[in-house]
Structure formats: structure tokens, C-alpha cells
mmCIF file of C-alpha atoms in Angstrom:
data_model
loop_
_atom_site.group_PDB
_atom_site.id
_atom_site.type_symbol
_atom_site.label_atom_id
_atom_site.label_comp_id
_atom_site.label_asym_id
_atom_site.label_seq_id
_atom_site.Cartn_x
_atom_site.Cartn_y
_atom_site.Cartn_z
ATOM 1 C CA UNK A 1 8.076 35.117 -45.564
ATOM 2 C CA UNK A 2 4.869 36.840 -44.633
ATOM 3 C CA UNK A 3 5.710 38.244 -41.221
ATOM 4 C CA UNK A 4 8.376 40.456 -39.743
ATOM 5 C CA UNK A 5 9.301 37.633 -37.362
ATOM 6 C CA UNK A 6 9.913 35.264 -40.264
ATOM 7 C CA UNK A 7 12.088 37.849 -42.009
ATOM 8 C CA UNK A 8 14.093 38.416 -38.803
ATOM 9 C CA UNK A 9 14.696 34.653 -38.472
ATOM 10 C CA UNK A 10 15.815 34.547 -42.112
ATOM 11 C CA UNK A 11 18.071 37.561 -41.564
ATOM 12 C CA UNK A 12 19.630 35.897 -38.496
ATOM 13 C CA UNK A 13 20.385 32.790 -40.559
ATOM 14 C CA UNK A 14 22.696 30.323 -38.785
ATOM 15 C CA UNK A 15 23.658 32.760 -36.038
ATOM 16 C CA UNK A 16 22.336 31.993 -32.576
ATOM 17 C CA UNK A 17 19.747 34.325 -31.113
ATOM 18 C CA UNK A 18 22.296 35.381 -28.494
ATOM 19 C CA UNK A 19 24.909 36.341 -31.124
ATOM 20 C CA UNK A 20 22.374 38.104 -33.329
ATOM 21 C CA UNK A 21 20.817 39.909 -30.352
ATOM 22 C CA UNK A 22 24.215 41.180 -29.208
ATOM 23 C CA UNK A 23 25.097 42.247 -32.763
ATOM 24 C CA UNK A 24 21.938 44.314 -33.151
ATOM 25 C CA UNK A 25 21.738 45.470 -29.521
ATOM 26 C CA UNK A 26 18.597 43.572 -28.515
ATOM 27 C CA UNK A 27 18.011 41.343 -25.489
ATOM 28 C CA UNK A 28 17.586 37.649 -26.392
ATOM 29 C CA UNK A 29 14.068 37.432 -24.894
ATOM 30 C CA UNK A 30 13.021 40.486 -26.861
ATOM 31 C CA UNK A 31 14.467 38.986 -30.041
ATOM 32 C CA UNK A 32 12.549 35.753 -29.389
ATOM 33 C CA UNK A 33 9.318 37.742 -29.066
ATOM 34 C CA UNK A 34 10.075 39.576 -32.305
ATOM 35 C CA UNK A 35 10.790 36.335 -34.156
ATOM 36 C CA UNK A 36 7.566 34.749 -32.871
ATOM 37 C CA UNK A 37 5.596 37.889 -33.805
ATOM 38 C CA UNK A 38 4.560 38.314 -30.166
ATOM 39 C CA UNK A 39 5.969 41.858 -30.134
ATOM 40 C CA UNK A 40 6.966 44.310 -32.821
ATOM 41 C CA UNK A 41 10.216 46.238 -32.697
ATOM 42 C CA UNK A 42 10.107 50.021 -32.352
ATOM 43 C CA UNK A 43 11.036 52.200 -35.308
ATOM 44 C CA UNK A 44 14.422 52.869 -33.678
ATOM 45 C CA UNK A 45 15.087 49.141 -33.247
ATOM 46 C CA UNK A 46 14.072 48.424 -36.845
ATOM 47 C CA UNK A 47 16.370 51.180 -38.032
ATOM 48 C CA UNK A 48 19.203 49.756 -35.923
ATOM 49 C CA UNK A 49 18.673 46.273 -37.362
ATOM 50 C CA UNK A 50 18.674 47.592 -40.937
ATOM 51 C CA UNK A 51 21.818 49.632 -40.405
ATOM 52 C CA UNK A 52 23.777 46.949 -38.599
ATOM 53 C CA UNK A 53 22.803 44.192 -41.034
ATOM 54 C CA UNK A 54 22.839 46.304 -44.211
ATOM 55 C CA UNK A 55 19.239 45.228 -44.785
ATOM 56 C CA UNK A 56 16.658 47.111 -46.792
ATOM 57 C CA UNK A 57 14.049 48.591 -44.457
ATOM 58 C CA UNK A 58 11.413 48.035 -47.130
ATOM 59 C CA UNK A 59 12.243 44.327 -47.225
ATOM 60 C CA UNK A 60 12.376 44.022 -43.434
ATOM 61 C CA UNK A 61 9.088 45.865 -42.848
ATOM 62 C CA UNK A 62 7.023 44.713 -45.811
ATOM 63 C CA UNK A 63 8.932 41.886 -47.474
ATOM 64 C CA UNK A 64 9.262 43.944 -50.671
ATOM 65 C CA UNK A 65 12.330 44.562 -52.788
ATOM 66 C CA UNK A 66 15.812 43.162 -52.275
ATOM 67 C CA UNK A 67 16.840 41.984 -48.839
ATOM 68 C CA UNK A 68 20.226 43.708 -48.859
ATOM 69 C CA UNK A 69 21.104 47.241 -49.807
ATOM 70 C CA UNK A 70 23.413 47.621 -52.794
ATOM 71 C CA UNK A 71 26.972 46.610 -52.013
ATOM 72 C CA UNK A 72 25.831 44.707 -48.889
ATOM 73 C CA UNK A 73 27.136 41.410 -47.705
ATOM 74 C CA UNK A 74 25.348 38.461 -46.146
ATOM 75 C CA UNK A 75 27.179 38.856 -42.813
ATOM 76 C CA UNK A 76 26.739 41.403 -40.066
ATOM 77 C CA UNK A 77 29.152 44.314 -40.055
ATOM 78 C CA UNK A 78 31.624 44.285 -37.178
ATOM 79 C CA UNK A 79 29.957 46.876 -34.928
ATOM 80 C CA UNK A 80 29.265 46.914 -31.240
ATOM 81 C CA UNK A 81 25.759 47.577 -29.898
ATOM 82 C CA UNK A 82 26.923 50.885 -28.411
ATOM 83 C CA UNK A 83 28.076 52.386 -31.695
ATOM 84 C CA UNK A 84 26.091 55.293 -32.999
ATOM 85 C CA UNK A 85 23.727 54.386 -35.790
ATOM 86 C CA UNK A 86 24.189 57.833 -37.310
ATOM 87 C CA UNK A 87 27.695 57.437 -38.627
ATOM 88 C CA UNK A 88 29.208 57.447 -42.106
ATOM 89 C CA UNK A 89 27.752 53.999 -42.862
ATOM 90 C CA UNK A 90 24.150 55.091 -42.337
ATOM 91 C CA UNK A 91 22.393 54.612 -45.659
ATOM 92 C CA UNK A 92 20.839 57.687 -47.192
ATOM 93 C CA UNK A 93 17.208 57.875 -48.248
ATOM 94 C CA UNK A 94 18.299 57.338 -51.865
ATOM 95 C CA UNK A 95 20.245 54.203 -50.936
ATOM 96 C CA UNK A 96 17.140 52.883 -49.195
ATOM 97 C CA UNK A 97 15.080 53.313 -52.350
ATOM 98 C CA UNK A 98 12.806 55.978 -50.863
ATOM 99 C CA UNK A 99 12.178 53.912 -47.771
ATOM 100 C CA UNK A 100 12.444 56.930 -45.478
ATOM 101 C CA UNK A 101 9.548 58.538 -47.363
ATOM 102 C CA UNK A 102 7.604 55.293 -47.055
ATOM 103 C CA UNK A 103 8.305 55.290 -43.294
ATOM 104 C CA UNK A 104 7.090 58.905 -43.019
ATOM 105 C CA UNK A 105 3.967 57.920 -44.958
ATOM 106 C CA UNK A 106 3.367 54.963 -42.638
ATOM 107 C CA UNK A 107 3.889 57.190 -39.598
ATOM 108 C CA UNK A 108 1.325 59.693 -40.921
ATOM 109 C CA UNK A 109 -1.089 56.844 -41.561
ATOM 110 C CA UNK A 110 -0.371 55.469 -38.089
ATOM 111 C CA UNK A 111 -1.097 58.886 -36.557
ATOM 112 C CA UNK A 112 -4.360 59.133 -38.491
ATOM 113 C CA UNK A 113 -5.363 55.604 -37.453
ATOM 114 C CA UNK A 114 -4.575 56.381 -33.813
ATOM 115 C CA UNK A 115 -6.735 59.511 -34.034
ATOM 116 C CA UNK A 116 -9.585 57.516 -35.593
ATOM 117 C CA UNK A 117 -9.143 54.826 -32.935
ATOM 118 C CA UNK A 118 -9.358 57.466 -30.217
ATOM 119 C CA UNK A 119 -12.538 58.880 -31.766
ATOM 120 C CA UNK A 120 -14.020 55.391 -31.980
ATOM 121 C CA UNK A 121 -13.141 54.728 -28.327
ATOM 122 C CA UNK A 122 -14.875 57.956 -27.337
ATOM 123 C CA UNK A 123 -17.930 57.032 -29.407
ATOM 124 C CA UNK A 124 -17.881 53.521 -27.923
ATOM 125 C CA UNK A 125 -17.804 54.956 -24.400
ATOM 126 C CA UNK A 126 -20.724 57.263 -25.215
ATOM 127 C CA UNK A 127 -22.733 54.390 -26.686
ATOM 128 C CA UNK A 128 -21.872 52.196 -23.701
ATOM 129 C CA UNK A 129 -23.210 54.869 -21.345
ATOM 130 C CA UNK A 130 -26.383 55.167 -23.435
ATOM 131 C CA UNK A 131 -26.795 51.398 -23.439
ATOM 132 C CA UNK A 132 -26.249 51.274 -19.695
ATOM 133 C CA UNK A 133 -28.887 53.977 -19.177
ATOM 134 C CA UNK A 134 -31.300 52.155 -21.506
ATOM 135 C CA UNK A 135 -30.702 48.909 -19.597
ATOM 136 C CA UNK A 136 -31.409 50.673 -16.290
ATOM 137 C CA UNK A 137 -34.659 52.042 -17.746
ATOM 138 C CA UNK A 138 -35.576 48.588 -19.024
ATOM 139 C CA UNK A 139 -34.885 47.021 -15.629
ATOM 140 C CA UNK A 140 -37.016 49.664 -13.884
ATOM 141 C CA UNK A 141 -39.830 49.165 -16.411
ATOM 142 C CA UNK A 142 -39.608 45.400 -15.924
ATOM 143 C CA UNK A 143 -39.823 45.848 -12.152
ATOM 144 C CA UNK A 144 -42.878 48.090 -12.547
ATOM 145 C CA UNK A 145 -44.492 45.557 -14.905
ATOM 146 C CA UNK A 146 -43.804 42.735 -12.458
ATOM 147 C CA UNK A 147 -45.275 44.768 -9.588
ATOM 148 C CA UNK A 148 -48.369 45.613 -11.685
ATOM 149 C CA UNK A 149 -48.762 41.946 -12.644
ATOM 150 C CA UNK A 150 -48.588 40.923 -8.960
ATOM 151 C CA UNK A 151 -51.138 43.586 -7.999
ATOM 152 C CA UNK A 152 -53.385 42.417 -10.848
ATOM 153 C CA UNK A 153 -53.103 38.818 -9.638
ATOM 154 C CA UNK A 154 -53.921 39.885 -6.063
ATOM 155 C CA UNK A 155 -56.959 41.811 -7.294
ATOM 156 C CA UNK A 156 -58.191 38.808 -9.277
ATOM 157 C CA UNK A 157 -57.900 36.612 -6.186
ATOM 158 C CA UNK A 158 -59.754 39.198 -4.121
ATOM 159 C CA UNK A 159 -62.473 39.521 -6.785
ATOM 160 C CA UNK A 160 -62.920 35.747 -6.893
ATOM 161 C CA UNK A 161 -63.261 35.651 -3.095
ATOM 162 C CA UNK A 162 -65.833 38.437 -3.169
ATOM 163 C CA UNK A 163 -67.826 36.680 -5.899
ATOM 164 C CA UNK A 164 -67.753 33.397 -4.005
ATOM 165 C CA UNK A 165 -69.028 35.030 -0.799
ATOM 166 C CA UNK A 166 -71.751 36.889 -2.645
ATOM 167 C CA UNK A 167 -72.894 33.909 -4.664
ATOM 168 C CA UNK A 168 -74.851 32.038 -1.959
ATOM 169 C CA UNK A 169 -76.928 35.108 -1.097
ATOM 170 C CA UNK A 170 -77.775 35.998 -4.638
ATOM 171 C CA UNK A 171 -78.943 32.684 -5.993
ATOM 172 C CA UNK A 172 -82.180 33.549 -7.774
ATOM 173 C CA UNK A 173 -85.273 31.562 -6.803
ATOM 174 C CA UNK A 174 -86.833 29.482 -9.469
ATOM 175 C CA UNK A 175 -89.432 31.409 -11.250
ATOM 176 C CA UNK A 176 -92.824 29.839 -11.418
ATOM 177 C CA UNK A 177 -93.676 28.586 -14.804
ATOM 178 C CA UNK A 178 -96.712 30.075 -16.356
ATOM 179 C CA UNK A 179 -99.329 27.914 -17.754
ATOM 180 C CA UNK A 180 -101.093 29.054 -20.724
ATOM 181 C CA UNK A 181 -104.737 29.500 -20.270
#
């Protein structure tokens, strides 16, 4: 199981999507999108799923470690979607095998990646503006070159006409040949 969606389908087992969605407090269409890896659940939703199914967050997120927390069963606990997830059954960080620390680490990494992404977007926008300006300059230069080429062609035509008009008047007479004496 390589994806979160595949692990959610495995976790659901034989239960229908409707039953599983109600048990974990998620709309059926949302659950379908999660299982098809079209959308990813929020951190709160993932936490809710882990708590209500006694599933290891590390396994659900990354596919690592055991699927169930120690002492867990293969069936969903009898809880309603409106129950608080912060009750006596909420697993501690130790019970999760340090998963909370891993989540904090991933959140820090996520924050850093978002910052880098924002910087890259800003740089991309700057480069796009520069490229746009360079393209405008290139277009203007191309227009000037085209205009110069047209003017050059017009001048060549005019020069040819002038030469053709001047040619009949300037035909040199044949020079007499000299005979040697």
C-alpha cells in the first residue's frame, strides 16, 4: 500500500463507505476522494481517523510500523462522529511511538517548503516580468528592422529607376581606334 488512499481502503475493510464515513465523521464523497487520492485529509481529519479506528498515525500517513496501536482491535470503536477526540481514549505521544514529534517535524518541513514555494513564486513573477519586457523590446526591434528593410528595398528600387533613366544619356560613344603609324 503505497498511498494514503490505499491505506484508507484497507482500514475500511468490508465496511461500506457510508458506514465508515459516518464512523469517522466524514462525508461519503469526501471519503471517496480520499480513497482515490484525489484529495488529502486535513491533519484534524487524519487525527480523527487514527483515534476512532485505533490506527497508528505513522502507518496511516507513511505506511510505516504497525497498523494498529498496541491493544487495538480490528473493528471501529463504538463512537459517534460528534464525540470529542480529546477524551480519555486519545493515545498519548508515547503510545503513538513518537508520531506526534514526527507530525511536528513534518509541519515544520511543510512550513519551510511553503516559504520556499512563496519565494520561488515571487522569483518566477519577477523573471516573467523581465521576460515580458525583453519580448516587448525584441518585438520593437523586429518592427524597426522590418521598417529599415522596407526602406532599404524602396531605396534600391528608386536607385534602379534612377540608373535606368540615366543610362540612355550616358552611353559612351565608341572611341576611334588608333592606327599605328
